């Protein structure tokens, strides 16, 4: 059962700390996006991930386009 502290986020879902590897550039861009949105890097990732899932984003195609541009 989730307690009140665990559910104090817009997603009403338990959060936990994770370790990820990102390029320095990606970390900086993530920070810029977070600053622009007045939120945290983790919230930016949460929003992007949920948006990609709902939009059925083709991640392989997006990666290809980013690398070739």
mmCIF file of N, CA and C in Angstrom:
data_model
loop_
_atom_site.group_PDB
_atom_site.id
_atom_site.type_symbol
_atom_site.label_atom_id
_atom_site.label_comp_id
_atom_site.label_asym_id
_atom_site.label_seq_id
_atom_site.Cartn_x
_atom_site.Cartn_y
_atom_site.Cartn_z
ATOM 1 N N UNK A 1 0.842 -1.187 0.000
ATOM 2 C CA UNK A 1 0.000 0.000 0.000
ATOM 3 C C UNK A 1 0.886 1.250 0.000
ATOM 4 N N UNK A 2 0.574 2.207 -0.869
ATOM 5 C CA UNK A 2 1.349 3.437 -0.945
ATOM 6 C C UNK A 2 0.899 4.399 0.141
ATOM 7 N N UNK A 3 1.870 5.082 0.751
ATOM 8 C CA UNK A 3 1.489 6.067 1.759
ATOM 9 C C UNK A 3 1.366 7.439 1.125
ATOM 10 N N UNK A 4 0.894 8.402 1.915
ATOM 11 C CA UNK A 4 0.631 9.753 1.414
ATOM 12 C C UNK A 4 1.886 10.404 0.846
ATOM 13 N N UNK A 5 3.029 10.217 1.485
ATOM 14 C CA UNK A 5 4.283 10.811 1.020
ATOM 15 C C UNK A 5 4.644 10.294 -0.368
ATOM 16 N N UNK A 6 4.456 9.028 -0.599
ATOM 17 C CA UNK A 6 4.804 8.429 -1.884
ATOM 18 C C UNK A 6 3.885 8.896 -3.008
ATOM 19 N N UNK A 7 2.707 9.360 -2.663
ATOM 20 C CA UNK A 7 1.737 9.757 -3.683
ATOM 21 C C UNK A 7 1.676 11.266 -3.899
ATOM 22 N N UNK A 8 2.561 12.009 -3.287
ATOM 23 C CA UNK A 8 2.556 13.465 -3.448
ATOM 24 C C UNK A 8 3.272 13.870 -4.724
ATOM 25 N N UNK A 9 2.752 13.465 -5.827
ATOM 26 C CA UNK A 9 3.268 13.862 -7.127
ATOM 27 C C UNK A 9 2.093 13.897 -8.092
ATOM 28 N N UNK A 10 2.235 14.617 -9.186
ATOM 29 C CA UNK A 10 1.110 14.752 -10.125
ATOM 30 C C UNK A 10 0.621 13.431 -10.697
ATOM 31 N N UNK A 11 1.442 12.409 -10.638
ATOM 32 C CA UNK A 11 1.112 11.142 -11.276
ATOM 33 C C UNK A 11 0.402 10.185 -10.323
ATOM 34 N N UNK A 12 0.312 10.562 -9.047
ATOM 35 C CA UNK A 12 -0.307 9.687 -8.033
ATOM 36 C C UNK A 12 0.293 8.283 -8.116
ATOM 37 N N UNK A 13 1.602 8.260 -8.200
ATOM 38 C CA UNK A 13 2.330 7.017 -8.371
ATOM 39 C C UNK A 13 3.586 7.058 -7.509
ATOM 40 N N UNK A 14 3.988 5.928 -6.997
ATOM 41 C CA UNK A 14 5.182 5.877 -6.174
ATOM 42 C C UNK A 14 6.413 6.204 -7.004
ATOM 43 N N UNK A 15 7.292 7.015 -6.440
ATOM 44 C CA UNK A 15 8.550 7.339 -7.095
ATOM 45 C C UNK A 15 9.687 6.738 -6.297
ATOM 46 N N UNK A 16 10.765 6.432 -7.008
ATOM 47 C CA UNK A 16 11.965 5.918 -6.378
ATOM 48 C C UNK A 16 13.169 6.463 -7.126
ATOM 49 N N UNK A 17 14.285 6.574 -6.455
ATOM 50 C CA UNK A 17 15.490 7.096 -7.081
ATOM 51 C C UNK A 17 16.119 6.036 -7.965
ATOM 52 N N UNK A 18 16.589 6.458 -9.144
ATOM 53 C CA UNK A 18 17.220 5.556 -10.113
ATOM 54 C C UNK A 18 18.569 6.128 -10.517
ATOM 55 N N UNK A 19 19.413 5.289 -11.052
ATOM 56 C CA UNK A 19 20.692 5.719 -11.599
ATOM 57 C C UNK A 19 20.620 5.566 -13.116
ATOM 58 N N UNK A 20 21.036 6.627 -13.828
ATOM 59 C CA UNK A 20 21.024 6.603 -15.285
ATOM 60 C C UNK A 20 22.347 7.142 -15.802
ATOM 61 N N UNK A 21 22.698 6.767 -16.991
ATOM 62 C CA UNK A 21 23.862 7.334 -17.671
ATOM 63 C C UNK A 21 23.363 8.183 -18.824
ATOM 64 N N UNK A 22 23.787 9.436 -18.846
ATOM 65 C CA UNK A 22 23.431 10.355 -19.925
ATOM 66 C C UNK A 22 24.695 11.046 -20.413
ATOM 67 N N UNK A 23 24.675 11.496 -21.638
ATOM 68 C CA UNK A 23 25.796 12.303 -22.112
ATOM 69 C C UNK A 23 25.774 13.636 -21.363
ATOM 70 N N UNK A 24 26.903 14.291 -21.338
ATOM 71 C CA UNK A 24 26.985 15.606 -20.697
ATOM 72 C C UNK A 24 26.019 16.568 -21.381
ATOM 73 N N UNK A 25 25.964 16.515 -22.699
ATOM 74 C CA UNK A 25 25.077 17.406 -23.451
ATOM 75 C C UNK A 25 23.620 17.143 -23.091
ATOM 76 N N UNK A 26 23.219 15.882 -22.995
ATOM 77 C CA UNK A 26 21.836 15.558 -22.648
ATOM 78 C C UNK A 26 21.498 16.080 -21.253
ATOM 79 N N UNK A 27 22.438 15.951 -20.309
ATOM 80 C CA UNK A 27 22.217 16.440 -18.944
ATOM 81 C C UNK A 27 22.014 17.953 -18.936
ATOM 82 N N UNK A 28 22.822 18.654 -19.734
ATOM 83 C CA UNK A 28 22.701 20.108 -19.819
ATOM 84 C C UNK A 28 21.376 20.518 -20.449
ATOM 85 N N UNK A 29 20.985 19.840 -21.520
ATOM 86 C CA UNK A 29 19.700 20.135 -22.165
ATOM 87 C C UNK A 29 18.555 19.851 -21.200
ATOM 88 N N UNK A 30 18.651 18.750 -20.487
ATOM 89 C CA UNK A 30 17.629 18.401 -19.500
ATOM 90 C C UNK A 30 17.519 19.488 -18.434
ATOM 91 N N UNK A 31 18.647 20.003 -18.000
ATOM 92 C CA UNK A 31 18.648 21.102 -17.032
ATOM 93 C C UNK A 31 18.018 22.362 -17.598
ATOM 94 N N UNK A 32 18.338 22.678 -18.848
ATOM 95 C CA UNK A 32 17.737 23.851 -19.501
ATOM 96 C C UNK A 32 16.227 23.703 -19.605
ATOM 97 N N UNK A 33 15.767 22.520 -20.005
ATOM 98 C CA UNK A 33 14.326 22.274 -20.111
ATOM 99 C C UNK A 33 13.643 22.402 -18.752
ATOM 100 N N UNK A 34 14.298 21.879 -17.721
ATOM 101 C CA UNK A 34 13.740 21.953 -16.372
ATOM 102 C C UNK A 34 13.646 23.403 -15.904
ATOM 103 N N UNK A 35 14.689 24.181 -16.160
ATOM 104 C CA UNK A 35 14.679 25.594 -15.771
ATOM 105 C C UNK A 35 13.567 26.346 -16.489
ATOM 106 N N UNK A 36 13.449 26.125 -17.798
ATOM 107 C CA UNK A 36 12.404 26.789 -18.586
ATOM 108 C C UNK A 36 11.007 26.447 -18.088
ATOM 109 N N UNK A 37 10.821 25.227 -17.618
ATOM 110 C CA UNK A 37 9.508 24.766 -17.162
ATOM 111 C C UNK A 37 9.318 24.945 -15.654
ATOM 112 N N UNK A 38 10.312 25.503 -14.986
ATOM 113 C CA UNK A 38 10.269 25.689 -13.523
ATOM 114 C C UNK A 38 9.952 24.376 -12.813
ATOM 115 N N UNK A 39 10.675 23.352 -13.194
ATOM 116 C CA UNK A 39 10.485 22.041 -12.587
ATOM 117 C C UNK A 39 11.833 21.337 -12.469
ATOM 118 N N UNK A 40 11.830 20.101 -12.107
ATOM 119 C CA UNK A 40 13.069 19.344 -11.944
ATOM 120 C C UNK A 40 13.384 18.527 -13.196
ATOM 121 N N UNK A 41 14.621 18.088 -13.278
ATOM 122 C CA UNK A 41 15.003 17.217 -14.379
ATOM 123 C C UNK A 41 14.159 15.943 -14.374
ATOM 124 N N UNK A 42 13.919 15.395 -13.188
ATOM 125 C CA UNK A 42 13.150 14.145 -13.128
ATOM 126 C C UNK A 42 11.724 14.344 -13.623
ATOM 127 N N UNK A 43 11.130 15.512 -13.345
ATOM 128 C CA UNK A 43 9.776 15.768 -13.845
ATOM 129 C C UNK A 43 9.778 15.932 -15.363
ATOM 130 N N UNK A 44 10.819 16.566 -15.904
ATOM 131 C CA UNK A 44 10.924 16.685 -17.360
ATOM 132 C C UNK A 44 10.964 15.298 -17.985
ATOM 133 N N UNK A 45 11.788 14.412 -17.427
ATOM 134 C CA UNK A 45 11.855 13.049 -17.950
ATOM 135 C C UNK A 45 10.514 12.334 -17.825
ATOM 136 N N UNK A 46 9.848 12.497 -16.694
ATOM 137 C CA UNK A 46 8.540 11.865 -16.483
ATOM 138 C C UNK A 46 7.547 12.320 -17.552
ATOM 139 N N UNK A 47 7.529 13.611 -17.814
ATOM 140 C CA UNK A 47 6.614 14.171 -18.823
ATOM 141 C C UNK A 47 6.949 13.641 -20.213
ATOM 142 N N UNK A 48 8.234 13.667 -20.569
ATOM 143 C CA UNK A 48 8.643 13.191 -21.892
ATOM 144 C C UNK A 48 8.348 11.707 -22.074
ATOM 145 N N UNK A 49 8.619 10.922 -21.047
ATOM 146 C CA UNK A 49 8.379 9.484 -21.131
ATOM 147 C C UNK A 49 6.896 9.184 -21.289
ATOM 148 N N UNK A 50 6.080 9.836 -20.481
ATOM 149 C CA UNK A 50 4.633 9.589 -20.571
ATOM 150 C C UNK A 50 4.074 10.063 -21.911
ATOM 151 N N UNK A 51 4.575 11.189 -22.395
ATOM 152 C CA UNK A 51 4.132 11.708 -23.689
ATOM 153 C C UNK A 51 4.538 10.763 -24.814
ATOM 154 N N UNK A 52 5.744 10.244 -24.754
ATOM 155 C CA UNK A 52 6.217 9.299 -25.782
ATOM 156 C C UNK A 52 5.371 8.038 -25.771
ATOM 157 N N UNK A 53 5.034 7.569 -24.592
ATOM 158 C CA UNK A 53 4.232 6.344 -24.486
ATOM 159 C C UNK A 53 2.821 6.565 -25.030
ATOM 160 N N UNK A 54 2.197 7.662 -24.639
ATOM 161 C CA UNK A 54 0.829 7.936 -25.099
ATOM 162 C C UNK A 54 0.780 8.213 -26.587
ATOM 163 N N UNK A 55 1.829 8.862 -27.104
ATOM 164 C CA UNK A 55 1.868 9.199 -28.521
ATOM 165 C C UNK A 55 2.411 8.088 -29.387
ATOM 166 N N UNK A 56 2.731 6.948 -28.768
ATOM 167 C CA UNK A 56 3.299 5.811 -29.511
ATOM 168 C C UNK A 56 4.498 6.260 -30.337
ATOM 169 N N UNK A 57 5.377 7.029 -29.715
ATOM 170 C CA UNK A 57 6.553 7.562 -30.380
ATOM 171 C C UNK A 57 7.474 6.436 -30.843
ATOM 172 N N UNK A 58 7.911 6.509 -32.073
ATOM 173 C CA UNK A 58 8.849 5.535 -32.632
ATOM 174 C C UNK A 58 10.259 5.975 -32.251
ATOM 175 N N UNK A 59 10.758 5.453 -31.141
ATOM 176 C CA UNK A 59 12.043 5.900 -30.612
ATOM 177 C C UNK A 59 13.205 5.592 -31.544
ATOM 178 N N UNK A 60 13.170 4.474 -32.233
ATOM 179 C CA UNK A 60 14.247 4.148 -33.169
ATOM 180 C C UNK A 60 14.287 5.160 -34.320
ATOM 181 N N UNK A 61 13.137 5.539 -34.809
ATOM 182 C CA UNK A 61 13.081 6.537 -35.886
ATOM 183 C C UNK A 61 13.531 7.898 -35.380
ATOM 184 N N UNK A 62 13.112 8.274 -34.189
ATOM 185 C CA UNK A 62 13.530 9.559 -33.612
ATOM 186 C C UNK A 62 15.042 9.597 -33.419
ATOM 187 N N UNK A 63 15.619 8.512 -32.941
ATOM 188 C CA UNK A 63 17.068 8.437 -32.763
ATOM 189 C C UNK A 63 17.773 8.579 -34.110
ATOM 190 N N UNK A 64 17.272 7.870 -35.105
ATOM 191 C CA UNK A 64 17.869 7.946 -36.449
ATOM 192 C C UNK A 64 17.841 9.371 -36.971
ATOM 193 N N UNK A 65 16.716 10.052 -36.813
ATOM 194 C CA UNK A 65 16.594 11.433 -37.290
ATOM 195 C C UNK A 65 17.545 12.373 -36.556
ATOM 196 N N UNK A 66 17.689 12.173 -35.263
ATOM 197 C CA UNK A 66 18.597 13.038 -34.482
ATOM 198 C C UNK A 66 20.058 12.803 -34.886
ATOM 199 N N UNK A 67 20.410 11.576 -35.093
ATOM 200 C CA UNK A 67 21.805 11.257 -35.419
ATOM 201 C C UNK A 67 22.170 11.722 -36.829
ATOM 202 N N UNK A 68 21.235 11.647 -37.755
ATOM 203 C CA UNK A 68 21.527 12.010 -39.141
ATOM 204 C C UNK A 68 21.328 13.497 -39.438
ATOM 205 N N UNK A 69 20.812 14.241 -38.489
ATOM 206 C CA UNK A 69 20.599 15.678 -38.771
ATOM 207 C C UNK A 69 21.793 16.517 -38.416
#
